[in-house]
PDB file of C-alpha atoms in Angstrom:
ATOM      1  CA  TYR A   1      -6.435 -48.316  -7.779  1.00  0.00           C
ATOM      2  CA  ALA A   2      -7.923 -45.171  -6.280  1.00  0.00           C
ATOM      3  CA  VAL A   3      -6.996 -43.916  -2.817  1.00  0.00           C
ATOM      4  CA  PHE A   4      -9.179 -41.596  -0.755  1.00  0.00           C
ATOM      5  CA  CYS A   5      -7.372 -40.169   2.292  1.00  0.00           C
ATOM      6  CA  PHE A   6      -9.416 -37.700   4.321  1.00  0.00           C
ATOM      7  CA  ASP A   7      -9.148 -35.795   7.588  1.00  0.00           C
ATOM      8  CA  PRO A   8     -11.621 -36.988  10.235  1.00  0.00           C
ATOM      9  CA  ILE A   9     -12.718 -34.349  12.716  1.00  0.00           C
ATOM     10  CA  GLY A  10      -9.895 -33.292  15.015  1.00  0.00           C
ATOM     11  CA  THR A  11      -7.100 -34.201  12.581  1.00  0.00           C
ATOM     12  CA  GLY A  12      -5.177 -32.400   9.857  1.00  0.00           C
ATOM     13  CA  ARG A  13      -6.980 -29.328   8.579  1.00  0.00           C
ATOM     14  CA  ARG A  14      -9.954 -30.093  10.847  1.00  0.00           C
ATOM     15  CA  VAL A  15      -8.118 -30.002  14.158  1.00  0.00           C
ATOM     16  CA  ASP A  16      -9.889 -26.822  15.275  1.00  0.00           C
ATOM     17  CA  GLU A  17     -13.314 -28.457  14.956  1.00  0.00           C
ATOM     18  CA  VAL A  18     -12.865 -30.223  18.294  1.00  0.00           C
ATOM     19  CA  ASP A  19     -12.883 -26.932  20.199  1.00  0.00           C
ATOM     20  CA  GLY A  20     -16.096 -26.831  22.209  1.00  0.00           C
ATOM     21  CA  PHE A  21     -17.325 -30.051  20.590  1.00  0.00           C
ATOM     22  CA  TYR A  22     -18.842 -31.469  23.774  1.00  0.00           C
ATOM     23  CA  ASP A  23     -20.393 -28.120  24.680  1.00  0.00           C
ATOM     24  CA  ARG A  24     -22.227 -28.206  21.354  1.00  0.00           C
ATOM     25  CA  HIS A  25     -22.970 -31.935  21.414  1.00  0.00           C
ATOM     26  CA  PRO A  26     -23.003 -33.216  25.029  1.00  0.00           C
ATOM     27  CA  ASP A  27     -24.588 -36.550  24.050  1.00  0.00           C
ATOM     28  CA  TRP A  28     -22.217 -37.269  21.161  1.00  0.00           C
ATOM     29  CA  SER A  29     -18.648 -38.568  21.056  1.00  0.00           C
ATOM     30  CA  LEU A  30     -15.760 -37.629  18.809  1.00  0.00           C
ATOM     31  CA  MET A  31     -15.506 -41.298  17.829  1.00  0.00           C
ATOM     32  CA  GLY A  32     -19.132 -41.246  16.734  1.00  0.00           C
ATOM     33  CA  ARG A  33     -18.548 -38.144  14.629  1.00  0.00           C
ATOM     34  CA  MET A  34     -15.411 -39.702  13.112  1.00  0.00           C
ATOM     35  CA  LEU A  35     -17.495 -42.740  12.191  1.00  0.00           C
ATOM     36  CA  ARG A  36     -19.972 -40.471  10.468  1.00  0.00           C
ATOM     37  CA  ASP A  37     -17.047 -38.958   8.543  1.00  0.00           C
ATOM     38  CA  CYS A  38     -15.938 -42.465   7.501  1.00  0.00           C
ATOM     39  CA  ARG A  39     -19.389 -43.412   6.266  1.00  0.00           C
ATOM     40  CA  ALA A  40     -19.610 -40.154   4.338  1.00  0.00           C
ATOM     41  CA  ALA A  41     -16.258 -40.997   2.752  1.00  0.00           C
ATOM     42  CA  LEU A  42     -17.662 -44.381   1.707  1.00  0.00           C
ATOM     43  CA  ASP A  43     -20.663 -42.602   0.193  1.00  0.00           C
ATOM     44  CA  VAL A  44     -18.327 -40.462  -1.908  1.00  0.00           C
ATOM     45  CA  MET A  45     -16.158 -43.392  -2.973  1.00  0.00           C
ATOM     46  CA  ALA A  46     -19.176 -45.455  -4.004  1.00  0.00           C
ATOM     47  CA  SER A  47     -20.479 -42.578  -6.115  1.00  0.00           C
ATOM     48  CA  LEU A  48     -17.328 -42.269  -8.231  1.00  0.00           C
ATOM     49  CA  PRO A  49     -17.533 -43.960 -11.645  1.00  0.00           C
ATOM     50  CA  CYS A  50     -13.889 -45.060 -11.389  1.00  0.00           C
ATOM     51  CA  VAL A  51     -14.510 -47.011  -8.156  1.00  0.00           C
ATOM     52  CA  ASP A  52     -16.018 -50.468  -7.818  1.00  0.00           C
ATOM     53  CA  PRO A  53     -18.143 -50.091  -4.643  1.00  0.00           C
ATOM     54  CA  LYS A  54     -17.818 -53.821  -3.977  1.00  0.00           C
ATOM     55  CA  ARG A  55     -14.019 -53.637  -3.768  1.00  0.00           C
ATOM     56  CA  ILE A  56     -13.424 -50.764  -1.347  1.00  0.00           C
ATOM     57  CA  HIS A  57     -10.886 -51.582   1.356  1.00  0.00           C
ATOM     58  CA  VAL A  58     -10.214 -49.601   4.531  1.00  0.00           C
ATOM     59  CA  LEU A  59      -6.775 -48.996   6.066  1.00  0.00           C
ATOM     60  CA  GLY A  60      -6.282 -47.373   9.454  1.00  0.00           C
ATOM     61  CA  TYR A  61      -3.118 -46.675  11.423  1.00  0.00           C
ATOM     62  CA  ALA A  62      -3.138 -46.571  15.263  1.00  0.00           C
ATOM     63  CA  GLN A  63      -6.100 -44.326  16.130  1.00  0.00           C
ATOM     64  CA  GLY A  64      -7.285 -44.910  12.556  1.00  0.00           C
ATOM     65  CA  ALA A  65      -7.277 -48.661  13.226  1.00  0.00           C
ATOM     66  CA  LEU A  66      -9.443 -48.054  16.301  1.00  0.00           C
ATOM     67  CA  LEU A  67     -11.820 -46.122  14.072  1.00  0.00           C
ATOM     68  CA  ALA A  68     -11.783 -48.812  11.374  1.00  0.00           C
ATOM     69  CA  MET A  69     -12.796 -51.511  13.861  1.00  0.00           C
ATOM     70  CA  HIS A  70     -15.778 -49.446  14.940  1.00  0.00           C
ATOM     71  CA  LEU A  71     -16.677 -48.876  11.289  1.00  0.00           C
ATOM     72  CA  ALA A  72     -16.700 -52.628  10.659  1.00  0.00           C
ATOM     73  CA  ALA A  73     -19.464 -53.036  13.228  1.00  0.00           C
ATOM     74  CA  LEU A  74     -21.677 -50.386  11.637  1.00  0.00           C
ATOM     75  CA  ASP A  75     -21.132 -50.546   7.878  1.00  0.00           C
ATOM     76  CA  ASP A  76     -21.004 -53.662   5.736  1.00  0.00           C
ATOM     77  CA  ARG A  77     -19.768 -51.968   2.560  1.00  0.00           C
ATOM     78  CA  PRO A  78     -15.971 -52.326   2.905  1.00  0.00           C
ATOM     79  CA  ALA A  79     -14.654 -55.501   1.281  1.00  0.00           C
ATOM     80  CA  GLY A  80     -11.666 -55.829   3.591  1.00  0.00           C
ATOM     81  CA  TYR A  81      -9.529 -54.100   6.196  1.00  0.00           C
ATOM     82  CA  VAL A  82      -5.920 -53.334   7.077  1.00  0.00           C
ATOM     83  CA  LEU A  83      -5.266 -52.483  10.740  1.00  0.00           C
ATOM     84  CA  VAL A  84      -1.788 -51.030  11.278  1.00  0.00           C
ATOM     85  CA  ALA A  85      -0.576 -50.883  14.896  1.00  0.00           C
ATOM     86  CA  PRO A  86      -4.091 -51.338  16.259  1.00  0.00           C
ATOM     87  CA  PRO A  87      -4.645 -50.623  19.943  1.00  0.00           C
ATOM     88  CA  LEU A  88      -5.178 -53.511  22.314  1.00  0.00           C
ATOM     89  CA  PRO A  89      -8.697 -54.506  23.334  1.00  0.00           C
ATOM     90  CA  PHE A  90      -9.868 -52.245  26.142  1.00  0.00           C
ATOM     91  CA  ARG A  91      -9.984 -55.048  28.709  1.00  0.00           C
ATOM     92  CA  LEU A  92      -6.273 -55.735  28.122  1.00  0.00           C
ATOM     93  CA  ASP A  93      -5.255 -52.072  28.144  1.00  0.00           C
ATOM     94  CA  ARG A  94      -4.791 -51.445  31.844  1.00  0.00           C
ATOM     95  CA  ASP A  95      -2.955 -48.706  33.712  1.00  0.00           C
ATOM     96  CA  THR A  96      -0.340 -51.213  34.869  1.00  0.00           C
ATOM     97  CA  MET A  97       1.083 -51.119  31.311  1.00  0.00           C
ATOM     98  CA  ARG A  98       2.014 -47.436  31.811  1.00  0.00           C
ATOM     99  CA  THR A  99       0.546 -46.520  28.433  1.00  0.00           C
ATOM    100  CA  GLY A 100      -2.422 -44.610  29.795  1.00  0.00           C
ATOM    101  CA  GLY A 101      -4.902 -47.476  29.723  1.00  0.00           C
ATOM    102  CA  VAL A 102      -8.425 -46.715  28.565  1.00  0.00           C
ATOM    103  CA  LEU A 103      -8.135 -43.202  29.979  1.00  0.00           C
ATOM    104  CA  ARG A 104      -6.089 -42.221  26.927  1.00  0.00           C
ATOM    105  CA  TRP A 105      -9.236 -42.668  24.846  1.00  0.00           C
ATOM    106  CA  ALA A 106     -11.497 -41.082  27.471  1.00  0.00           C
ATOM    107  CA  GLN A 107      -9.390 -38.125  28.605  1.00  0.00           C
ATOM    108  CA  ASP A 108      -6.267 -37.646  26.478  1.00  0.00           C
ATOM    109  CA  SER A 109      -7.920 -37.814  23.059  1.00  0.00           C
ATOM    110  CA  MET A 110     -11.511 -37.465  24.323  1.00  0.00           C
ATOM    111  CA  LEU A 111     -12.653 -39.903  21.622  1.00  0.00           C
ATOM    112  CA  LEU A 112     -14.763 -42.031  23.979  1.00  0.00           C
ATOM    113  CA  PRO A 113     -15.373 -40.025  27.178  1.00  0.00           C
ATOM    114  CA  ARG A 114     -17.687 -42.560  28.815  1.00  0.00           C
ATOM    115  CA  LEU A 115     -15.017 -45.247  28.533  1.00  0.00           C
ATOM    116  CA  GLY A 116     -13.310 -43.445  31.410  1.00  0.00           C
ATOM    117  CA  LEU A 117     -16.075 -44.635  33.730  1.00  0.00           C
ATOM    118  CA  PHE A 118     -14.534 -48.114  33.505  1.00  0.00           C
ATOM    119  CA  ALA A 119     -10.952 -47.170  34.397  1.00  0.00           C
ATOM    120  CA  GLY A 120      -9.829 -49.770  36.923  1.00  0.00           C
ATOM    121  CA  MET A 121     -12.874 -51.874  36.071  1.00  0.00           C
ATOM    122  CA  GLU A 122     -11.934 -52.832  32.518  1.00  0.00           C
ATOM    123  CA  ASP A 123     -13.575 -56.262  32.800  1.00  0.00           C
ATOM    124  CA  ARG A 124     -16.944 -54.496  32.986  1.00  0.00           C
ATOM    125  CA  ILE A 125     -16.580 -52.635  29.674  1.00  0.00           C
ATOM    126  CA  PRO A 126     -19.691 -53.679  27.694  1.00  0.00           C
ATOM    127  CA  TYR A 127     -17.951 -54.159  24.338  1.00  0.00           C
ATOM    128  CA  ASP A 128     -14.399 -54.542  23.158  1.00  0.00           C
ATOM    129  CA  LEU A 129     -12.198 -54.246  20.109  1.00  0.00           C
ATOM    130  CA  ASP A 130     -11.886 -57.984  19.519  1.00  0.00           C
ATOM    131  CA  ASN A 131     -15.701 -58.071  19.292  1.00  0.00           C
ATOM    132  CA  LEU A 132     -15.606 -55.282  16.706  1.00  0.00           C
ATOM    133  CA  ALA A 133     -12.798 -56.889  14.714  1.00  0.00           C
ATOM    134  CA  ALA A 134     -14.834 -60.096  14.641  1.00  0.00           C
ATOM    135  CA  CYS A 135     -17.400 -58.199  12.569  1.00  0.00           C
ATOM    136  CA  ILE A 136     -14.865 -58.119   9.731  1.00  0.00           C
ATOM    137  CA  ALA A 137     -14.806 -61.914   9.310  1.00  0.00           C
ATOM    138  CA  PRO A 138     -14.899 -63.559   6.843  1.00  0.00           C
ATOM    139  CA  LYS A 139     -13.621 -60.574   4.818  1.00  0.00           C
ATOM    140  CA  PRO A 140      -9.878 -60.247   4.191  1.00  0.00           C
ATOM    141  CA  LEU A 141      -8.106 -58.751   7.200  1.00  0.00           C
ATOM    142  CA  LEU A 142      -4.442 -57.768   7.457  1.00  0.00           C
ATOM    143  CA  VAL A 143      -3.242 -56.835  10.954  1.00  0.00           C
ATOM    144  CA  VAL A 144       0.190 -55.214  11.192  1.00  0.00           C
ATOM    145  CA  HIS A 145       1.707 -55.438  14.663  1.00  0.00           C
ATOM    146  CA  PRO A 146       5.144 -53.825  15.075  1.00  0.00           C
ATOM    147  CA  THR A 147       6.877 -56.078  17.584  1.00  0.00           C
ATOM    148  CA  LEU A 148       8.370 -53.069  19.413  1.00  0.00           C
ATOM    149  CA  ASP A 149       5.033 -51.282  19.794  1.00  0.00           C
ATOM    150  CA  ARG A 150       4.987 -50.158  23.437  1.00  0.00           C
ATOM    151  CA  PHE A 151       1.211 -49.771  23.298  1.00  0.00           C
ATOM    152  CA  ALA A 152       0.781 -53.445  22.380  1.00  0.00           C
ATOM    153  CA  PRO A 153       3.419 -55.634  24.083  1.00  0.00           C
ATOM    154  CA  PRO A 154       3.818 -59.137  22.594  1.00  0.00           C
ATOM    155  CA  GLU A 155       2.124 -61.045  25.431  1.00  0.00           C
ATOM    156  CA  GLU A 156      -1.009 -58.884  25.447  1.00  0.00           C
ATOM    157  CA  PHE A 157      -1.133 -58.695  21.665  1.00  0.00           C
ATOM    158  CA  GLY A 158      -0.853 -62.483  21.534  1.00  0.00           C
ATOM    159  CA  ARG A 159      -4.212 -62.729  23.317  1.00  0.00           C
ATOM    160  CA  PHE A 160      -5.755 -60.352  20.766  1.00  0.00           C
ATOM    161  CA  ARG A 161      -4.206 -62.367  17.951  1.00  0.00           C
ATOM    162  CA  LYS A 162      -5.614 -65.613  19.349  1.00  0.00           C
ATOM    163  CA  ALA A 163      -9.106 -64.099  19.494  1.00  0.00           C
ATOM    164  CA  LEU A 164      -8.888 -63.043  15.827  1.00  0.00           C
ATOM    165  CA  GLU A 165      -7.550 -66.427  14.737  1.00  0.00           C
ATOM    166  CA  ASP A 166     -10.386 -68.205  16.541  1.00  0.00           C
ATOM    167  CA  VAL A 167     -12.980 -65.990  14.844  1.00  0.00           C
ATOM    168  CA  TYR A 168     -11.569 -66.599  11.382  1.00  0.00           C
ATOM    169  CA  LYS A 169     -11.229 -70.318  12.023  1.00  0.00           C
ATOM    170  CA  LYS A 170     -14.855 -70.491  13.107  1.00  0.00           C
ATOM    171  CA  ALA A 171     -15.841 -68.618   9.931  1.00  0.00           C
ATOM    172  CA  ASP A 172     -13.796 -71.107   7.858  1.00  0.00           C
ATOM    173  CA  ALA A 173     -11.743 -68.176   6.571  1.00  0.00           C
ATOM    174  CA  SER A 174      -8.332 -68.649   8.185  1.00  0.00           C
ATOM    175  CA  SER A 175      -6.615 -68.028   4.847  1.00  0.00           C
ATOM    176  CA  LEU A 176      -8.133 -64.530   4.765  1.00  0.00           C
ATOM    177  CA  LEU A 177      -6.473 -63.405   8.005  1.00  0.00           C
ATOM    178  CA  THR A 178      -2.849 -62.274   7.913  1.00  0.00           C
ATOM    179  CA  ILE A 179      -0.941 -61.135  11.000  1.00  0.00           C
ATOM    180  CA  TYR A 180       2.231 -59.354   9.884  1.00  0.00           C
ATOM    181  CA  GLU A 181       4.720 -58.569  12.671  1.00  0.00           C
ATOM    182  CA  PRO A 182       7.677 -56.509  11.432  1.00  0.00           C
ATOM    183  CA  HIS A 183      10.534 -55.961  13.881  1.00  0.00           C
ATOM    184  CA  THR A 184      10.089 -52.211  14.215  1.00  0.00           C
ATOM    185  CA  TYR A 185       8.488 -49.513  16.314  1.00  0.00           C
ATOM    186  CA  ASN A 186       4.972 -48.124  16.099  1.00  0.00           C
ATOM    187  CA  GLN A 187       5.342 -46.084  12.931  1.00  0.00           C
ATOM    188  CA  PHE A 188       3.997 -45.774   9.402  1.00  0.00           C
ATOM    189  CA  ASP A 189       7.031 -44.869   7.305  1.00  0.00           C
ATOM    190  CA  GLY A 190       7.671 -45.592   3.640  1.00  0.00           C
ATOM    191  CA  ASP A 191       9.431 -48.918   4.205  1.00  0.00           C
ATOM    192  CA  LEU A 192       6.552 -50.247   6.291  1.00  0.00           C
ATOM    193  CA  GLN A 193       4.035 -49.048   3.726  1.00  0.00           C
ATOM    194  CA  GLU A 194       5.891 -50.923   0.979  1.00  0.00           C
ATOM    195  CA  SER A 195       5.837 -54.096   3.092  1.00  0.00           C
ATOM    196  CA  ILE A 196       2.118 -53.647   3.744  1.00  0.00           C
ATOM    197  CA  LEU A 197       1.440 -53.426  -0.010  1.00  0.00           C
ATOM    198  CA  VAL A 198       3.206 -56.774  -0.498  1.00  0.00           C
ATOM    199  CA  GLU A 199       1.173 -58.383   2.294  1.00  0.00           C
ATOM    200  CA  MET A 200      -2.053 -56.871   0.942  1.00  0.00           C
ATOM    201  CA  GLU A 201      -1.395 -58.243  -2.531  1.00  0.00           C
ATOM    202  CA  ALA A 202      -0.844 -61.763  -1.177  1.00  0.00           C
ATOM    203  CA  LEU A 203      -3.981 -61.538   0.968  1.00  0.00           C
ATOM    204  CA  LEU A 204      -6.116 -60.332  -1.925  1.00  0.00           C
ATOM    205  CA  ARG A 205      -4.852 -63.200  -4.117  1.00  0.00           C
ATOM    206  CA  ALA A 206      -5.955 -65.605  -1.384  1.00  0.00           C
ATOM    207  CA  SER A 207      -9.311 -63.847  -1.287  1.00  0.00           C
ATOM    208  CA  PHE A 208      -9.833 -64.294  -5.031  1.00  0.00           C
ATOM    209  CA  ARG A 209      -8.882 -67.973  -4.822  1.00  0.00           C
ATOM    210  CA  SER A 210     -11.444 -68.569  -2.068  1.00  0.00           C
ATOM    211  CA  LYS A 211     -14.332 -67.339  -4.216  1.00  0.00           C
TER     212      LYS A 211
END
């Protein structure tokens, strides 16, 4: 298989590109620009003769999982997704959890500045991550939730999990949703990556059987 790992704006070798971003583009968001980067990456992948454009899968870790869920709502090309340590839906991510709430996306990372308008009024946020993740169904979806992830405590994550399970059940695709919960912290080390490959292989076999 081929792997294409790239730096979205503000990460890796492109970290300096965020300087003055909102001065240059006051009506944009960093998340929107990252999404454009993702779609450009899909364009490149689909153009390569060694890649089957119908079998491209997307994997995102933490902030990358947040980005992947937004991508699922805007681009139908990916054949499946892996979300590693995804953030909680915005309406569940409140300041009382002491993790920064939605302000970490609005102020700390500046990915979604206008989300900060709903701090303390999370129930009024017009869209949420469980809605975006629902756009993936009925494609194969592997969600990796480290049980010791302080950003996604078990009780709150359980509500997110239930929403995903209901979506896949309604789409008659329950076998194509895997929730893998290793007993570890929010991390993406070699051991976890090896475990993810095993889970991905099993999920893809189930996907082939369902066709």
